[in-house]
Amino acid sequence: MTGAAPRGRAGTLQPGLEMRALVLTVNRLVWFVPTLLGLLVITFTISHIIPADPIAFIAGDNATAEQIAALKAKFGVDKPVPVQLWNYILGVAQGDFGISLYTQRPIAEDLIARLPATLELAFVAVILSGVIGIPLGVLAAVRRNSWLDHALRVFTVSGLAIAAFWFAILLQLLFAMKLGWTPLQGRVDGWGPDPVTGFYIVDSVLAGDLETLADVIGHMVLPAVTLSFPAMATIMRFTRAGVLDAINSNYVDYQLAMGVPRRVVVWRYVLRNALIGTVTQVGLVFGNLIANAVVVEAVFDWPGLGLYAVNSILQSDYNGIMGFTLIMGTVFIIVNLLVDISHGLIDPRETG
Amino acid sequence: MDDLLAVTGLTVGFATESGLARVLDQVDFRIGRGEIVGLVGESGCGKTTLARAILGVLPANSARISAGSIEFDGRDLLQEDPDALATDIRGRAITFVPQDPFSSFNPVFTIGRQIEELMKWKSPDAEPGSGPRRYARARRSSDLERVLELLRIVQLPDPEALLRKYPHEVSGGQRQRLMIAMALLPEPKLIIADEPTTALDVTIQAQILKLLRRLAAERGVSVLFTTHDLGTAYEICDRMTVMYAGQDVESAPSDSFFTEPRHIYTVRLLQSLPSRDHGIRGIPGQVPDLTAPPPGCRFHPRCDAASALCRQTRPDPSDVGAGHVARCWHPAQGEGTP
Amino acid sequence: MLETTRFLLRKLASDRTAALGALIITLLVVVAIAAPVLSTHPGDVTEFHPPERLLPPSGDHFFGTDRMGADVYSRLLFGARITIAIAVIAIGASVLVGIPVGLVAGYYRNWVSDALMRISDIFLAVPQIVLAIAIAQTLGPSIENVILALSATYWPFWARLVYAETRSALNDTYVEASIALGASPWRVMILHVLPNISSSVIVRTTIGMGGTILTAAVLGFLGLGPPAPSPEWGRTIAESREFLPEAWWYATAPGLAIFLVVMGFNLLGDGLRDILDPRTRRSGDG
């Protein structure tokens, strides 16, 4: 808490919300570029720690010296490492992540094409976790030490300890293989809806194609449930703790002593305070979610960034891995930026 | 005398890890209409528990009321339906000024929003009985007028701007003025102020207390004021009730309380005030463990006048002067010296 | 010291869930040490019996056999050794790097400390596993490289924690006093600040063990861990996939092992937090 928050115009009930959001955004944006640059240097360094010779690998055993030199020039590895780094930075600044050593296609294009699949999955999982996790967290706190609280606690402890890829396989085993209720893998049968946003759910709604929508949702269920389990556990845990803190606070005590009905106090007052803690965790939750997406996409053959990364790993395509790392870092930094801003908005004590 | 509030034989226990703590033991306590009564005693003597019992907000899972009655304005609060208490007693007929004005506001809502929420439920114009389905526009604006007027009365500068502020943006003294305003807004018959100034600077304390006294007197509102500070109690109270270890020991008009204390504990308490003659003098011995309190008068292990009677039976209240009641077998006689 | 340990043990025993966590971890350690004795087919990490492949659980093979006809139960026990080795060494290295970095950055207020914190912030700006994947992929699949990848990406967590705790410890009166009395920086850091922050480091480390085991399993699952025929749990699950749904035991057993061990560390970590760090006491134990 530093001093008074900026005041709003007279006549508005929300003092200086826009102002505060602006200050916060600028503050965070200032760090955005250096952080990304640092990340870039780190990933570049990582992928150049070992003087591996991927070119020889691509060229094959029978390549001539000229062929190898030509390939080296094509991938830009004929120059000294600092020059390569500089070129790479220049390239990334222009949206060029280099060329995949495996597919020989521009990495940026591949990544952008796959980003919506991962984001759609992540969003659905986050929404699912919030919509279910927050009310359950409140219930667990309000009925503290009831059987419901204990059951939910087992749920959260499990969610935080389970390996996502194993949980994915178990779900697949049961619902896709044994029961046949859901598709085993993939994002859609056939071509999918006409791409507008790249989010299949949105696109099939836009196209008015209910059949595809059902198919898309069917494919979405297992991966989304897998991803949301640990996220839901985290959200539930923090909501519960936040609600308990608030319930035991003096301001709730005051409200109750003044005869404001308990349900009003809990659902209108306490929840807002509790959610401050929960929102701060969304960044963390989202990070874990993206991390889990790598393996979950691999299990469900979901054509997103994670699957791309796994394929790059299998093909020793370090350019691909670098691109993946950078884009994941960017998404993660942006999400945390949004979290910080919304935190500043719902907590008036936060002045940036 | 016409009592607004009469607590009789109230006995309350708390479940603790080391057993049942007998926090209130057959406590008698009363407040007249328009009277300002100080409830004084050391920390842990049960004054806050008594205040909370009257409000009906003792912790449900640990506190147990085993005997007694709380009669308020012709109703026995302990026999009433809890929902009815919440709607038309708590926050309406009886309001509350908390100890800590810093943490008693919700930090994430504006002050205006919090007062509005309170008025929605507790405005004098609100229909008694059921809670509001919606907050009618007409009542909302008349309530706002009422709020602004009262904020001026409690001497808060620029009330309109204040309502748009967040709690952390105003000073502690202003927050406590707000709390007093919020306690007066529902036009209650009784205000329970639980150590309302302990969290404030000494200089501000006096202003706040005088304000509370003046407004209560003007409006004929009774005040129950708990404190461990005899000096502040003397400044604003018409009458004082002293508690020791969960028992009420003496009740007297403020003047005779200080000049003619009768219960030995009160005498010792007054003697323990720092003075020019003897400096600071404590009371020998220790406050008893409430899970295993001494029988009879709980002060007897520390009392030099204690007899066998004191160790067995607790005396009923007996009149020892005009409006002066003590529960002591061997009340002190002279000027402060037993 | 002995008193503290005894106090800690007594507290832990009285917290049922923390005691459960401690029990699971003790079990893990015992199993790892006594793997050759406890396993029914101790040779099965390296010896294969193709005729016996993919047998369902039975009295002879508690958790069935795998694609090479090796006993899944026995391989699980030996896998525990790998899990422990990875988690302990990786976390140990992260702590050994992170604590000095955090102490120095927290104690001094100059460009070095700013630079150190900015570097750890960059590491923390990406999900840890993403960087770990990148490193492990470059270095190639081996147990050493998994450890290296995990340590290289985990140290900033401790650096951040120790940094924040050091800054707040420096405001404590007694630390201020010893600085004013002319104690040397190292003396202050090691004698005053370090003991003061050890609780949070212990708690973070315990919970970090669980996280590390999960991450290591992911790397193993992606084929970045120790290569076949290692009995590493993540790799085993990956191997089992092509034999589903028939050989369900093959995938189930190692996943359950990961689950139990991670849960053990999480429960113990939560319990330790309650005991050691009352400030961040979980108001309920969600």
PDB file of C-alpha atoms in Angstrom, chain A residues 122-276:
ATOM      1  CA  ALA A 122      -6.414 -23.964 -22.353  1.00  0.00           C
ATOM      2  CA  PHE A 123      -9.303 -21.489 -22.223  1.00  0.00           C
ATOM      3  CA  VAL A 124     -11.919 -24.209 -22.005  1.00  0.00           C
ATOM      4  CA  ALA A 125      -9.925 -25.873 -19.232  1.00  0.00           C
ATOM      5  CA  VAL A 126      -9.467 -22.599 -17.293  1.00  0.00           C
ATOM      6  CA  ILE A 127     -13.146 -21.726 -17.596  1.00  0.00           C
ATOM      7  CA  LEU A 128     -14.141 -25.225 -16.536  1.00  0.00           C
ATOM      8  CA  SER A 129     -11.832 -25.047 -13.523  1.00  0.00           C
ATOM      9  CA  GLY A 130     -13.094 -21.634 -12.473  1.00  0.00           C
ATOM     10  CA  VAL A 131     -16.783 -22.320 -12.979  1.00  0.00           C
ATOM     11  CA  ILE A 132     -16.613 -25.516 -10.958  1.00  0.00           C
ATOM     12  CA  GLY A 133     -13.663 -24.800  -8.695  1.00  0.00           C
ATOM     13  CA  ILE A 134     -14.741 -21.435  -7.261  1.00  0.00           C
ATOM     14  CA  PRO A 135     -18.246 -22.417  -6.040  1.00  0.00           C
ATOM     15  CA  LEU A 136     -16.895 -25.689  -4.654  1.00  0.00           C
ATOM     16  CA  GLY A 137     -14.133 -23.812  -2.879  1.00  0.00           C
ATOM     17  CA  VAL A 138     -16.695 -21.510  -1.286  1.00  0.00           C
ATOM     18  CA  LEU A 139     -18.863 -24.437  -0.260  1.00  0.00           C
ATOM     19  CA  ALA A 140     -15.907 -26.222   1.281  1.00  0.00           C
ATOM     20  CA  ALA A 141     -15.109 -23.130   3.342  1.00  0.00           C
ATOM     21  CA  VAL A 142     -18.672 -22.397   4.376  1.00  0.00           C
ATOM     22  CA  ARG A 143     -19.224 -26.000   5.406  1.00  0.00           C
ATOM     23  CA  ARG A 144     -15.817 -26.397   6.888  1.00  0.00           C
ATOM     24  CA  ASN A 145     -15.072 -29.859   8.275  1.00  0.00           C
ATOM     25  CA  SER A 146     -18.259 -31.316   6.834  1.00  0.00           C
ATOM     26  CA  TRP A 147     -18.116 -34.514   4.772  1.00  0.00           C
ATOM     27  CA  LEU A 148     -18.274 -32.297   1.672  1.00  0.00           C
ATOM     28  CA  ASP A 149     -15.182 -30.392   2.783  1.00  0.00           C
ATOM     29  CA  HIS A 150     -13.298 -33.622   3.408  1.00  0.00           C
ATOM     30  CA  ALA A 151     -14.347 -35.093   0.065  1.00  0.00           C
ATOM     31  CA  LEU A 152     -13.260 -31.944  -1.746  1.00  0.00           C
ATOM     32  CA  ARG A 153      -9.985 -32.003   0.091  1.00  0.00           C
ATOM     33  CA  VAL A 154      -9.256 -35.503  -1.185  1.00  0.00           C
ATOM     34  CA  PHE A 155     -10.128 -34.157  -4.621  1.00  0.00           C
ATOM     35  CA  THR A 156      -7.698 -31.217  -4.402  1.00  0.00           C
ATOM     36  CA  VAL A 157      -4.876 -33.275  -2.937  1.00  0.00           C
ATOM     37  CA  SER A 158      -5.293 -35.752  -5.798  1.00  0.00           C
ATOM     38  CA  GLY A 159      -5.481 -33.064  -8.440  1.00  0.00           C
ATOM     39  CA  LEU A 160      -2.169 -31.600  -7.317  1.00  0.00           C
ATOM     40  CA  ALA A 161      -0.380 -34.950  -7.174  1.00  0.00           C
ATOM     41  CA  ILE A 162      -1.531 -36.635 -10.353  1.00  0.00           C
ATOM     42  CA  ALA A 163       0.663 -36.747 -13.445  1.00  0.00           C
ATOM     43  CA  ALA A 164      -1.407 -35.171 -16.220  1.00  0.00           C
ATOM     44  CA  PHE A 165      -0.234 -37.546 -18.917  1.00  0.00           C
ATOM     45  CA  TRP A 166      -1.121 -40.551 -16.772  1.00  0.00           C
ATOM     46  CA  PHE A 167      -4.540 -39.154 -15.936  1.00  0.00           C
ATOM     47  CA  ALA A 168      -5.049 -38.530 -19.661  1.00  0.00           C
ATOM     48  CA  ILE A 169      -4.210 -42.145 -20.417  1.00  0.00           C
ATOM     49  CA  LEU A 170      -6.555 -43.409 -17.709  1.00  0.00           C
ATOM     50  CA  LEU A 171      -9.419 -41.319 -19.105  1.00  0.00           C
ATOM     51  CA  GLN A 172      -8.634 -42.550 -22.590  1.00  0.00           C
ATOM     52  CA  LEU A 173      -8.524 -46.114 -21.384  1.00  0.00           C
ATOM     53  CA  LEU A 174     -11.883 -45.873 -19.664  1.00  0.00           C
ATOM     54  CA  PHE A 175     -14.022 -43.506 -21.733  1.00  0.00           C
ATOM     55  CA  ALA A 176     -12.605 -43.923 -25.209  1.00  0.00           C
ATOM     56  CA  MET A 177     -11.327 -47.481 -25.291  1.00  0.00           C
ATOM     57  CA  LYS A 178     -13.542 -49.405 -22.869  1.00  0.00           C
ATOM     58  CA  LEU A 179     -16.803 -47.441 -22.966  1.00  0.00           C
ATOM     59  CA  GLY A 180     -16.452 -45.798 -26.365  1.00  0.00           C
ATOM     60  CA  TRP A 181     -18.214 -42.643 -25.187  1.00  0.00           C
ATOM     61  CA  THR A 182     -15.684 -40.209 -26.601  1.00  0.00           C
ATOM     62  CA  PRO A 183     -13.253 -40.155 -29.506  1.00  0.00           C
ATOM     63  CA  LEU A 184      -9.807 -41.479 -28.650  1.00  0.00           C
ATOM     64  CA  GLN A 185      -7.711 -38.707 -30.151  1.00  0.00           C
ATOM     65  CA  GLY A 186      -7.629 -35.658 -32.361  1.00  0.00           C
ATOM     66  CA  ARG A 187      -9.523 -32.400 -32.454  1.00  0.00           C
ATOM     67  CA  VAL A 188     -12.263 -33.149 -34.948  1.00  0.00           C
ATOM     68  CA  ASP A 189     -13.288 -35.846 -37.410  1.00  0.00           C
ATOM     69  CA  GLY A 190     -12.759 -34.703 -40.960  1.00  0.00           C
ATOM     70  CA  TRP A 191     -11.708 -31.172 -41.836  1.00  0.00           C
ATOM     71  CA  GLY A 192     -13.334 -29.198 -39.078  1.00  0.00           C
ATOM     72  CA  PRO A 193     -15.260 -25.943 -39.458  1.00  0.00           C
ATOM     73  CA  ASP A 194     -14.235 -23.141 -41.791  1.00  0.00           C
ATOM     74  CA  PRO A 195     -11.424 -21.343 -40.012  1.00  0.00           C
ATOM     75  CA  VAL A 196     -12.419 -17.877 -38.842  1.00  0.00           C
ATOM     76  CA  THR A 197     -10.991 -17.585 -35.350  1.00  0.00           C
ATOM     77  CA  GLY A 198      -9.204 -20.930 -35.349  1.00  0.00           C
ATOM     78  CA  PHE A 199     -11.217 -21.885 -32.265  1.00  0.00           C
ATOM     79  CA  TYR A 200     -13.271 -24.802 -33.509  1.00  0.00           C
ATOM     80  CA  ILE A 201     -16.074 -24.320 -31.009  1.00  0.00           C
ATOM     81  CA  VAL A 202     -16.503 -20.691 -32.008  1.00  0.00           C
ATOM     82  CA  ASP A 203     -16.056 -21.451 -35.701  1.00  0.00           C
ATOM     83  CA  SER A 204     -18.637 -24.208 -35.801  1.00  0.00           C
ATOM     84  CA  VAL A 205     -21.099 -21.980 -33.961  1.00  0.00           C
ATOM     85  CA  LEU A 206     -20.400 -19.206 -36.471  1.00  0.00           C
ATOM     86  CA  ALA A 207     -20.945 -21.628 -39.323  1.00  0.00           C
ATOM     87  CA  GLY A 208     -24.169 -22.802 -37.680  1.00  0.00           C
ATOM     88  CA  ASP A 209     -22.880 -26.352 -37.993  1.00  0.00           C
ATOM     89  CA  LEU A 210     -24.254 -28.151 -34.955  1.00  0.00           C
ATOM     90  CA  GLU A 211     -23.029 -31.539 -36.046  1.00  0.00           C
ATOM     91  CA  THR A 212     -19.442 -30.352 -36.174  1.00  0.00           C
ATOM     92  CA  LEU A 213     -19.941 -28.510 -32.896  1.00  0.00           C
ATOM     93  CA  ALA A 214     -21.005 -31.731 -31.197  1.00  0.00           C
ATOM     94  CA  ASP A 215     -18.054 -33.524 -32.719  1.00  0.00           C
ATOM     95  CA  VAL A 216     -15.638 -30.796 -31.630  1.00  0.00           C
ATOM     96  CA  ILE A 217     -16.991 -30.803 -28.094  1.00  0.00           C
ATOM     97  CA  GLY A 218     -16.783 -34.583 -27.995  1.00  0.00           C
ATOM     98  CA  HIS A 219     -13.107 -34.405 -28.877  1.00  0.00           C
ATOM     99  CA  MET A 220     -12.577 -31.613 -26.387  1.00  0.00           C
ATOM    100  CA  VAL A 221     -14.021 -33.339 -23.316  1.00  0.00           C
ATOM    101  CA  LEU A 222     -11.192 -35.640 -22.280  1.00  0.00           C
ATOM    102  CA  PRO A 223      -8.247 -33.292 -22.868  1.00  0.00           C
ATOM    103  CA  ALA A 224     -10.106 -30.413 -21.215  1.00  0.00           C
ATOM    104  CA  VAL A 225     -11.014 -32.508 -18.199  1.00  0.00           C
ATOM    105  CA  THR A 226      -7.429 -33.724 -17.904  1.00  0.00           C
ATOM    106  CA  LEU A 227      -6.043 -30.226 -17.993  1.00  0.00           C
ATOM    107  CA  SER A 228      -8.627 -28.753 -15.669  1.00  0.00           C
ATOM    108  CA  PHE A 229      -8.222 -31.316 -12.874  1.00  0.00           C
ATOM    109  CA  PRO A 230      -5.028 -29.880 -11.365  1.00  0.00           C
ATOM    110  CA  ALA A 231      -6.121 -26.334 -12.233  1.00  0.00           C
ATOM    111  CA  MET A 232      -9.456 -26.856 -10.522  1.00  0.00           C
ATOM    112  CA  ALA A 233      -7.689 -28.268  -7.477  1.00  0.00           C
ATOM    113  CA  THR A 234      -5.507 -25.158  -7.207  1.00  0.00           C
ATOM    114  CA  ILE A 235      -8.406 -22.769  -7.692  1.00  0.00           C
ATOM    115  CA  MET A 236     -10.562 -24.621  -5.173  1.00  0.00           C
ATOM    116  CA  ARG A 237      -7.797 -24.642  -2.633  1.00  0.00           C
ATOM    117  CA  PHE A 238      -7.113 -20.935  -2.856  1.00  0.00           C
ATOM    118  CA  THR A 239     -10.774 -20.006  -2.951  1.00  0.00           C
ATOM    119  CA  ARG A 240     -11.398 -22.055   0.168  1.00  0.00           C
ATOM    120  CA  ALA A 241      -8.481 -20.494   2.008  1.00  0.00           C
ATOM    121  CA  GLY A 242      -9.490 -17.019   0.862  1.00  0.00           C
ATOM    122  CA  VAL A 243     -13.097 -17.459   1.930  1.00  0.00           C
ATOM    123  CA  LEU A 244     -12.038 -18.795   5.313  1.00  0.00           C
ATOM    124  CA  ASP A 245      -9.725 -15.841   5.843  1.00  0.00           C
ATOM    125  CA  ALA A 246     -12.501 -13.463   4.913  1.00  0.00           C
ATOM    126  CA  ILE A 247     -15.107 -15.212   7.041  1.00  0.00           C
ATOM    127  CA  ASN A 248     -12.843 -14.916  10.060  1.00  0.00           C
ATOM    128  CA  SER A 249     -12.153 -11.257   9.362  1.00  0.00           C
ATOM    129  CA  ASN A 250     -13.339  -8.324  11.394  1.00  0.00           C
ATOM    130  CA  TYR A 251     -15.367  -6.848   8.561  1.00  0.00           C
ATOM    131  CA  VAL A 252     -17.472  -9.971   8.265  1.00  0.00           C
ATOM    132  CA  ASP A 253     -17.824 -10.047  12.021  1.00  0.00           C
ATOM    133  CA  TYR A 254     -19.027  -6.457  11.852  1.00  0.00           C
ATOM    134  CA  GLN A 255     -21.542  -7.178   9.104  1.00  0.00           C
ATOM    135  CA  LEU A 256     -22.972 -10.108  11.028  1.00  0.00           C
ATOM    136  CA  ALA A 257     -23.105  -8.101  14.242  1.00  0.00           C
ATOM    137  CA  MET A 258     -25.069  -5.490  12.320  1.00  0.00           C
ATOM    138  CA  GLY A 259     -27.546  -8.145  11.286  1.00  0.00           C
ATOM    139  CA  VAL A 260     -26.779  -8.380   7.575  1.00  0.00           C
ATOM    140  CA  PRO A 261     -27.915 -11.888   6.573  1.00  0.00           C
ATOM    141  CA  ARG A 262     -25.164 -14.458   6.496  1.00  0.00           C
ATOM    142  CA  ARG A 263     -25.784 -15.604   2.935  1.00  0.00           C
ATOM    143  CA  VAL A 264     -25.565 -12.005   1.690  1.00  0.00           C
ATOM    144  CA  VAL A 265     -22.300 -11.519   3.553  1.00  0.00           C
ATOM    145  CA  VAL A 266     -20.801 -14.717   2.186  1.00  0.00           C
ATOM    146  CA  TRP A 267     -21.823 -14.553  -1.441  1.00  0.00           C
ATOM    147  CA  ARG A 268     -21.617 -10.795  -2.010  1.00  0.00           C
ATOM    148  CA  TYR A 269     -18.800  -9.666   0.241  1.00  0.00           C
ATOM    149  CA  VAL A 270     -16.587 -12.533   1.140  1.00  0.00           C
ATOM    150  CA  LEU A 271     -16.376 -13.947  -2.345  1.00  0.00           C
ATOM    151  CA  ARG A 272     -14.919 -10.767  -3.775  1.00  0.00           C
ATOM    152  CA  ASN A 273     -12.184 -10.692  -1.165  1.00  0.00           C
ATOM    153  CA  ALA A 274     -11.500 -14.375  -1.579  1.00  0.00           C
ATOM    154  CA  LEU A 275     -11.260 -14.050  -5.340  1.00  0.00           C
ATOM    155  CA  ILE A 276      -8.377 -11.620  -5.034  1.00  0.00           C
TER     156      ILE A 276
END
